[in-house]
Amino acid sequence: MTATHRGRFAPSPTGRLHLGNAWAAALGWLWARSQAGEFLLRVEDLDTARSRTGLTEALLADQAWLGLEFDAPPVFQSRRLDLYRAAFERLRATGRVYPCFCTRSEIARAVSAPHGPADEGPRYPGTCLALSSEQVEERARTRPPAWRFRPREGLTDVHDLLHGRIVQDVAREVGDFVVLRNDGVPSYQLAVVVDDAEMGITHVLRGDDLLRSTARQIQLCEALGLPVPVYAHVPLLLGPDGKRLAKRAGTPGLAELRERGIAPERLVGLLAAWAGLGDGRPVDLQALVPRFVLERLPREPIAVDPSRVNEALFGPG
Ligand code: GLU
């Protein structure tokens, strides 16, 4: 029987894994295992492939230390450019994409408020939509274009198992967004929908900072005729500065724990406490599987106190 739940962890290897990565990975894994499902790893290395090869091995070692097993060899985005290109060509055939020659500063100058979601910069004013084919040809001589997707008008419904129904007017709030950058690399939005569909991912659990991207991804799924996965966006761990927990906050990365011989059960105990699955005492990840209930996860950001984390991880057991 093939599993009816297949989840994934999709880190961008921009640095060593930290507690926030362990949180998302462990929750995704627990959800999949509690549903007798499968769990896959995708390394989102489109930007980092050349310079960061060693990071991937470290990432795999960190995962194994935590006790996560995956049901297939890892998938590397940097090795799948042909797949994204083919999806882009399918989008192009729908007439929903157009070349854009604008630089960031041109867009910033052309735009007055309101601003779009931070990850896309200001809402694109549509400058290049009006170019004639002669103009496109002429500009392409000096600068390769990025390609933008024209979202359909109206509200896009996002159904999230933790946040309920959320609607976004992508055309108004985000505008035409980039699917292929001018260096030929697909944007995160395109790569993620192509990969999730190709890997047969049915359930996506990830940080709720990506909730604002989900409507764009659903629109791309619709345009490409791909299935839309079930979504659950989990709260982020926040450091004392109220920002997403980072190394600066004074909490250790997984590599440090591993190298110092700390038992992974200590970290899992902490993660379990944040997820409402335990009292903070060390626990084996496997032991949490029968206790995991997605709907009981917190919805609000989790404020992490670094001194308590360090005490729990390094203090007398
Ligand atoms: N690579 C993204 C990140 O590390 C996650 C992408 C996703 O889960 O859709 O934030």
Tab-separated table of C-alpha atoms and ligand atoms in Angstrom:
chain	number	residue	atom	x	y	z
A	1	MET	CA	0.000	0.000	0.000
A	2	THR	CA	1.342	3.435	-0.790
A	3	ALA	CA	1.159	5.939	2.031
A	4	THR	CA	-1.618	8.512	1.837
A	5	HIS	CA	0.528	11.027	3.670
A	6	ARG	CA	3.902	12.040	2.311
A	7	GLY	CA	5.573	15.001	3.950
A	8	ARG	CA	8.927	16.668	3.491
A	9	PHE	CA	11.538	18.826	5.131
A	10	ALA	CA	12.982	21.383	2.734
A	11	PRO	CA	15.834	23.337	4.328
A	12	SER	CA	17.902	25.911	2.482
A	13	PRO	CA	21.480	25.073	3.438
A	14	THR	CA	22.563	28.616	4.165
A	15	GLY	CA	24.208	27.627	7.431
A	16	ARG	CA	24.259	24.784	9.910
A	17	LEU	CA	20.917	23.578	11.260
A	18	HIS	CA	19.665	25.507	14.241
A	19	LEU	CA	16.828	24.906	16.672
A	20	GLY	CA	14.257	26.443	14.322
A	21	ASN	CA	15.144	23.906	11.625
A	22	ALA	CA	15.003	21.049	14.123
A	23	TRP	CA	11.558	22.261	15.207
A	24	ALA	CA	10.095	22.271	11.679
A	25	ALA	CA	11.810	19.030	10.703
A	26	ALA	CA	10.751	17.155	13.833
A	27	LEU	CA	7.131	18.309	13.594
A	28	GLY	CA	6.884	17.374	9.921
A	29	TRP	CA	8.418	13.984	10.632
A	30	LEU	CA	6.136	13.339	13.624
A	31	TRP	CA	3.077	14.284	11.633
A	32	ALA	CA	4.008	11.932	8.806
A	33	ARG	CA	4.894	9.050	11.127
A	34	SER	CA	1.748	9.501	13.216
A	35	GLN	CA	-0.218	9.005	9.992
A	36	ALA	CA	1.866	5.961	8.972
A	37	GLY	CA	3.134	8.221	6.225
A	38	GLU	CA	6.439	8.869	4.522
A	39	PHE	CA	8.871	11.708	4.938
A	40	LEU	CA	11.357	13.016	2.388
A	41	LEU	CA	14.219	15.498	2.397
A	42	ARG	CA	14.719	18.171	-0.215
A	43	VAL	CA	17.756	20.392	-0.099
A	44	GLU	CA	16.812	23.821	-1.438
A	45	ASP	CA	20.255	24.705	-2.688
A	46	LEU	CA	19.471	26.729	-5.793
A	47	ASP	CA	21.458	29.650	-4.446
A	48	THR	CA	24.061	27.840	-2.459
A	49	ALA	CA	25.001	24.772	-4.485
A	50	ARG	CA	28.386	25.965	-5.670
A	51	SER	CA	29.786	27.428	-2.517
A	52	ARG	CA	28.329	25.219	0.170
A	53	THR	CA	28.835	21.583	-0.732
A	54	GLY	CA	30.114	20.611	2.724
A	55	LEU	CA	27.008	21.994	4.342
A	56	THR	CA	24.823	19.323	2.838
A	57	GLU	CA	26.787	16.483	4.417
A	58	ALA	CA	26.666	18.303	7.738
A	59	LEU	CA	22.940	18.795	7.322
A	60	LEU	CA	22.417	15.068	6.777
A	61	ALA	CA	24.542	14.219	9.807
A	62	ASP	CA	22.549	16.663	11.951
A	63	GLN	CA	19.271	15.094	10.864
A	64	ALA	CA	20.493	11.609	11.596
A	65	TRP	CA	21.685	12.719	15.042
A	66	LEU	CA	18.212	14.069	15.792
A	67	GLY	CA	16.711	10.685	14.889
A	68	LEU	CA	14.969	11.616	11.645
A	69	GLU	CA	14.955	8.965	8.989
A	70	PHE	CA	13.863	9.695	5.456
A	71	ASP	CA	12.163	7.281	3.101
A	72	ALA	CA	14.150	8.159	-0.013
A	73	PRO	CA	17.538	9.645	-0.862
A	74	PRO	CA	17.619	13.450	-0.580
A	75	VAL	CA	16.548	15.537	-3.547
A	76	PHE	CA	18.768	18.481	-4.480
A	77	GLN	CA	17.143	21.394	-6.249
A	78	SER	CA	20.423	22.367	-7.883
A	79	ARG	CA	20.295	19.092	-9.887
A	80	ARG	CA	16.763	19.614	-11.173
A	81	LEU	CA	17.017	22.715	-13.323
A	82	ASP	CA	15.628	20.839	-16.359
A	83	LEU	CA	12.486	19.987	-14.451
A	84	TYR	CA	11.860	23.628	-13.525
A	85	ARG	CA	12.645	24.735	-17.051
A	86	ALA	CA	10.039	22.313	-18.420
A	87	ALA	CA	7.441	23.644	-15.970
A	88	PHE	CA	8.341	27.189	-16.956
A	89	GLU	CA	7.804	26.292	-20.622
A	90	ARG	CA	4.383	24.913	-19.702
A	91	LEU	CA	3.564	28.178	-17.971
A	92	ARG	CA	4.813	30.076	-20.985
A	93	ALA	CA	2.500	28.064	-23.213
A	94	THR	CA	-0.445	29.300	-21.129
A	95	GLY	CA	0.449	32.904	-21.977
A	96	ARG	CA	0.539	33.799	-18.273
A	97	VAL	CA	4.218	34.795	-18.119
A	98	TYR	CA	6.068	37.709	-19.667
A	99	PRO	CA	9.680	38.909	-19.749
A	100	CYS	CA	10.661	41.680	-17.374
A	101	PHE	CA	13.795	43.761	-17.732
A	102	CYS	CA	13.330	45.977	-14.693
A	103	THR	CA	16.059	46.261	-12.113
A	104	ARG	CA	15.177	46.365	-8.441
A	105	SER	CA	15.881	50.056	-8.253
A	106	GLU	CA	13.701	50.790	-11.298
A	107	ILE	CA	10.834	48.978	-9.620
A	108	ALA	CA	11.401	50.815	-6.350
A	109	ARG	CA	11.366	54.148	-8.181
A	110	ALA	CA	8.250	53.333	-10.176
A	111	VAL	CA	6.271	52.262	-7.163
A	112	SER	CA	4.584	54.273	-4.518
A	113	ALA	CA	2.795	52.556	-1.630
A	114	PRO	CA	1.166	50.119	-0.978
A	115	HIS	CA	3.966	47.635	-0.683
A	116	GLY	CA	3.631	43.941	-1.329
A	117	PRO	CA	4.840	41.153	0.937
A	118	ALA	CA	8.450	41.747	1.953
A	119	ASP	CA	9.784	38.689	0.130
A	120	GLU	CA	8.738	40.080	-3.252
A	121	GLY	CA	9.692	43.679	-2.575
A	122	PRO	CA	7.175	46.305	-3.607
A	123	ARG	CA	4.214	45.214	-5.705
A	124	TYR	CA	5.410	45.107	-9.314
A	125	PRO	CA	3.755	47.942	-11.223
A	126	GLY	CA	3.517	45.953	-14.455
A	127	THR	CA	5.946	48.121	-16.424
A	128	CYS	CA	7.160	45.384	-18.793
A	129	LEU	CA	3.688	44.013	-19.479
A	130	ALA	CA	3.213	46.878	-21.913
A	131	LEU	CA	6.362	46.231	-23.977
A	132	SER	CA	5.923	45.526	-27.661
A	133	SER	CA	7.721	42.540	-29.156
A	134	GLU	CA	10.220	44.954	-30.793
A	135	GLN	CA	10.958	46.533	-27.438
A	136	VAL	CA	11.401	43.097	-25.868
A	137	GLU	CA	13.822	42.115	-28.592
A	138	GLU	CA	15.796	45.296	-28.238
A	139	ARG	CA	16.088	45.114	-24.444
A	140	ALA	CA	17.019	41.455	-24.536
A	141	ARG	CA	20.184	42.460	-26.398
A	142	THR	CA	21.627	44.130	-23.328
A	143	ARG	CA	20.008	42.345	-20.419
A	144	PRO	CA	18.454	38.885	-20.064
A	145	PRO	CA	14.908	39.129	-18.739
A	146	ALA	CA	13.373	37.654	-15.638
A	147	TRP	CA	9.928	36.131	-16.257
A	148	ARG	CA	6.858	37.133	-14.303
A	149	PHE	CA	3.648	35.202	-13.795
A	150	ARG	CA	0.334	37.058	-13.979
A	151	PRO	CA	-1.837	35.781	-11.120
A	152	ARG	CA	-5.534	35.548	-11.775
A	153	GLU	CA	-7.658	38.260	-10.276
A	154	GLY	CA	-9.789	37.756	-7.210
A	155	LEU	CA	-9.270	35.924	-3.968
A	156	THR	CA	-7.236	32.766	-3.593
A	157	ASP	CA	-8.341	30.498	-0.766
A	158	VAL	CA	-5.699	28.916	1.395
A	159	HIS	CA	-6.886	26.127	3.687
A	160	ASP	CA	-4.490	25.604	6.514
A	161	LEU	CA	-5.050	22.938	9.146
A	162	LEU	CA	-3.801	25.217	11.927
A	163	HIS	CA	-4.904	28.647	10.697
A	164	GLY	CA	-8.174	27.767	9.010
A	165	ARG	CA	-9.210	29.557	5.833
A	166	ILE	CA	-7.091	32.478	4.735
A	167	VAL	CA	-7.739	34.495	1.605
A	168	GLN	CA	-5.326	36.580	-0.392
A	169	ASP	CA	-5.815	38.708	-3.478
A	170	VAL	CA	-2.521	37.852	-5.109
A	171	ALA	CA	-2.978	40.146	-8.107
A	172	ARG	CA	-3.603	43.161	-5.891
A	173	GLU	CA	-1.339	42.423	-2.953
A	174	VAL	CA	1.651	40.821	-4.653
A	175	GLY	CA	1.190	41.591	-8.325
A	176	ASP	CA	2.988	39.782	-11.129
A	177	PHE	CA	5.702	37.737	-9.475
A	178	VAL	CA	8.964	36.277	-10.750
A	179	VAL	CA	8.998	32.600	-11.667
A	180	LEU	CA	12.308	32.545	-13.547
A	181	ARG	CA	15.116	34.882	-12.554
A	182	ASN	CA	17.241	36.591	-15.122
A	183	ASP	CA	20.108	34.178	-14.398
A	184	GLY	CA	17.837	31.308	-15.522
A	185	VAL	CA	17.314	29.992	-11.984
A	186	PRO	CA	13.680	29.369	-11.010
A	187	SER	CA	12.239	31.380	-8.159
A	188	TYR	CA	11.516	29.674	-4.861
A	189	GLN	CA	7.773	29.828	-5.653
A	190	LEU	CA	8.090	27.880	-8.889
A	191	ALA	CA	10.670	25.362	-7.660
A	192	VAL	CA	8.659	24.477	-4.566
A	193	VAL	CA	5.430	23.650	-6.412
A	194	VAL	CA	7.211	21.681	-9.115
A	195	ASP	CA	9.146	19.692	-6.525
A	196	ASP	CA	6.251	19.005	-4.196
A	197	ALA	CA	4.214	17.649	-7.097
A	198	GLU	CA	7.050	15.648	-8.612
A	199	MET	CA	7.983	14.139	-5.226
A	200	GLY	CA	4.344	13.229	-4.580
A	201	ILE	CA	4.171	15.408	-1.462
A	202	THR	CA	0.632	15.382	-0.076
A	203	HIS	CA	1.179	17.309	3.188
A	204	VAL	CA	3.314	20.415	3.672
A	205	LEU	CA	4.288	21.449	7.188
A	206	ARG	CA	6.525	24.509	7.401
A	207	GLY	CA	7.050	27.762	9.292
A	208	ASP	CA	4.192	30.232	9.238
A	209	ASP	CA	6.461	32.895	7.731
A	210	LEU	CA	5.637	31.089	4.465
A	211	LEU	CA	1.880	31.427	4.881
A	212	ARG	CA	2.046	34.574	2.721
A	213	SER	CA	3.631	32.584	-0.122
A	214	THR	CA	1.021	29.867	-0.161
A	215	ALA	CA	-1.605	31.647	-2.275
A	216	ARG	CA	1.027	32.290	-4.953
A	217	GLN	CA	1.984	28.623	-4.885
A	218	ILE	CA	-1.645	27.530	-5.178
A	219	GLN	CA	-2.055	29.766	-8.210
A	220	LEU	CA	1.005	28.177	-9.811
A	221	CYS	CA	-0.355	24.690	-9.051
A	222	GLU	CA	-3.610	25.653	-10.737
A	223	ALA	CA	-1.872	27.084	-13.792
A	224	LEU	CA	0.315	23.982	-14.127
A	225	GLY	CA	-2.483	21.518	-13.387
A	226	LEU	CA	-0.687	20.211	-10.280
A	227	PRO	CA	-2.383	18.933	-7.129
A	228	VAL	CA	-2.474	21.358	-4.196
A	229	PRO	CA	-1.068	19.749	-1.034
A	230	VAL	CA	-2.632	19.975	2.424
A	231	TYR	CA	-0.950	22.745	4.420
A	232	ALA	CA	-0.073	23.212	8.078
A	233	HIS	CA	1.965	26.303	8.950
A	234	VAL	CA	3.565	26.057	12.373
A	235	PRO	CA	4.602	28.989	14.551
A	236	LEU	CA	8.197	30.157	14.522
A	237	LEU	CA	10.540	30.010	17.470
A	238	LEU	CA	11.428	33.555	18.471
A	239	GLY	CA	14.569	34.778	20.211
A	240	PRO	CA	14.656	37.388	22.990
A	241	ASP	CA	14.701	40.178	20.357
A	242	GLY	CA	11.287	38.999	19.136
A	243	LYS	CA	12.803	37.927	15.815
A	244	ARG	CA	13.082	34.422	14.401
A	245	LEU	CA	15.517	32.449	16.531
A	246	ALA	CA	19.001	32.727	15.098
A	247	LYS	CA	22.500	31.823	16.211
A	248	ARG	CA	22.939	35.322	17.618
A	249	ALA	CA	20.307	34.527	20.235
A	250	GLY	CA	22.880	32.411	22.053
A	251	THR	CA	21.301	29.029	21.458
A	252	PRO	CA	23.437	26.205	20.051
A	253	GLY	CA	23.148	24.711	16.574
A	254	LEU	CA	22.659	20.985	16.116
A	255	ALA	CA	26.276	20.468	15.110
A	256	GLU	CA	27.501	21.877	18.396
A	257	LEU	CA	25.196	19.568	20.357
A	258	ARG	CA	26.337	16.600	18.334
A	259	GLU	CA	30.003	17.479	18.686
A	260	ARG	CA	29.706	17.999	22.420
A	261	GLY	CA	28.125	14.585	22.834
A	262	ILE	CA	24.789	15.907	24.066
A	263	ALA	CA	22.029	13.296	23.944
A	264	PRO	CA	19.524	14.179	21.189
A	265	GLU	CA	16.725	13.238	23.604
A	266	ARG	CA	17.443	16.452	25.486
A	267	LEU	CA	16.720	18.566	22.438
A	268	VAL	CA	13.696	16.444	21.542
A	269	GLY	CA	12.421	16.991	25.096
A	270	LEU	CA	12.551	20.739	24.547
A	271	LEU	CA	10.872	20.538	21.156
A	272	ALA	CA	8.170	18.332	22.678
A	273	ALA	CA	7.520	20.889	25.421
A	274	TRP	CA	7.154	23.702	22.855
A	275	ALA	CA	4.765	21.514	20.856
A	276	GLY	CA	2.666	20.742	23.936
A	277	LEU	CA	3.669	17.074	23.776
A	278	GLY	CA	5.791	16.788	26.888
A	279	ASP	CA	7.107	18.439	30.036
A	280	GLY	CA	10.602	19.174	28.732
A	281	ARG	CA	12.240	16.050	30.081
A	282	PRO	CA	14.467	14.156	27.618
A	283	VAL	CA	12.481	11.905	25.342
A	284	ASP	CA	13.098	9.787	22.279
A	285	LEU	CA	11.596	11.168	19.076
A	286	GLN	CA	10.024	7.808	18.303
A	287	ALA	CA	8.175	7.851	21.646
A	288	LEU	CA	6.378	11.041	20.581
A	289	VAL	CA	4.806	9.491	17.483
A	290	PRO	CA	1.704	8.102	19.217
A	291	ARG	CA	1.269	11.343	21.183
A	292	PHE	CA	1.358	13.658	18.175
A	293	VAL	CA	-1.865	15.443	17.280
A	294	LEU	CA	-1.404	18.206	14.721
A	295	GLU	CA	-4.421	20.230	15.832
A	296	ARG	CA	-2.990	20.568	19.333
A	297	LEU	CA	0.094	22.434	18.173
A	298	PRO	CA	0.332	26.065	19.257
A	299	ARG	CA	-0.650	28.768	16.750
A	300	GLU	CA	1.229	31.655	18.326
A	301	PRO	CA	4.974	32.270	18.026
A	302	ILE	CA	7.020	30.552	20.708
A	303	ALA	CA	9.298	32.790	22.753
A	304	VAL	CA	12.470	30.897	23.511
A	305	ASP	CA	14.553	31.803	26.544
A	306	PRO	CA	18.183	30.990	25.641
A	307	SER	CA	19.315	30.518	29.233
A	308	ARG	CA	16.607	27.939	29.858
A	309	VAL	CA	17.422	26.219	26.596
A	310	ASN	CA	21.096	26.010	27.530
A	311	GLU	CA	20.251	24.740	30.987
A	312	ALA	CA	18.006	22.034	29.515
A	313	LEU	CA	20.618	21.009	26.952
A	314	PHE	CA	23.861	21.305	28.884
A	315	GLY	CA	22.818	21.291	32.553
A	316	PRO	CA	23.011	18.260	34.828
A	317	GLY	CA	20.638	15.671	33.363
B	1	GLU	N1	13.556	26.258	1.980
B	1	GLU	C1	12.570	26.993	2.722
B	1	GLU	C2	13.169	27.451	4.036
B	1	GLU	O1	14.156	26.898	4.493
B	1	GLU	C3	11.330	26.181	3.018
B	1	GLU	C4	10.487	25.969	1.843
B	1	GLU	C5	9.170	25.271	2.103
B	1	GLU	O2	9.038	24.555	3.097
B	1	GLU	O3	8.289	25.434	1.293
B	1	GLU	O4	12.651	28.375	4.614
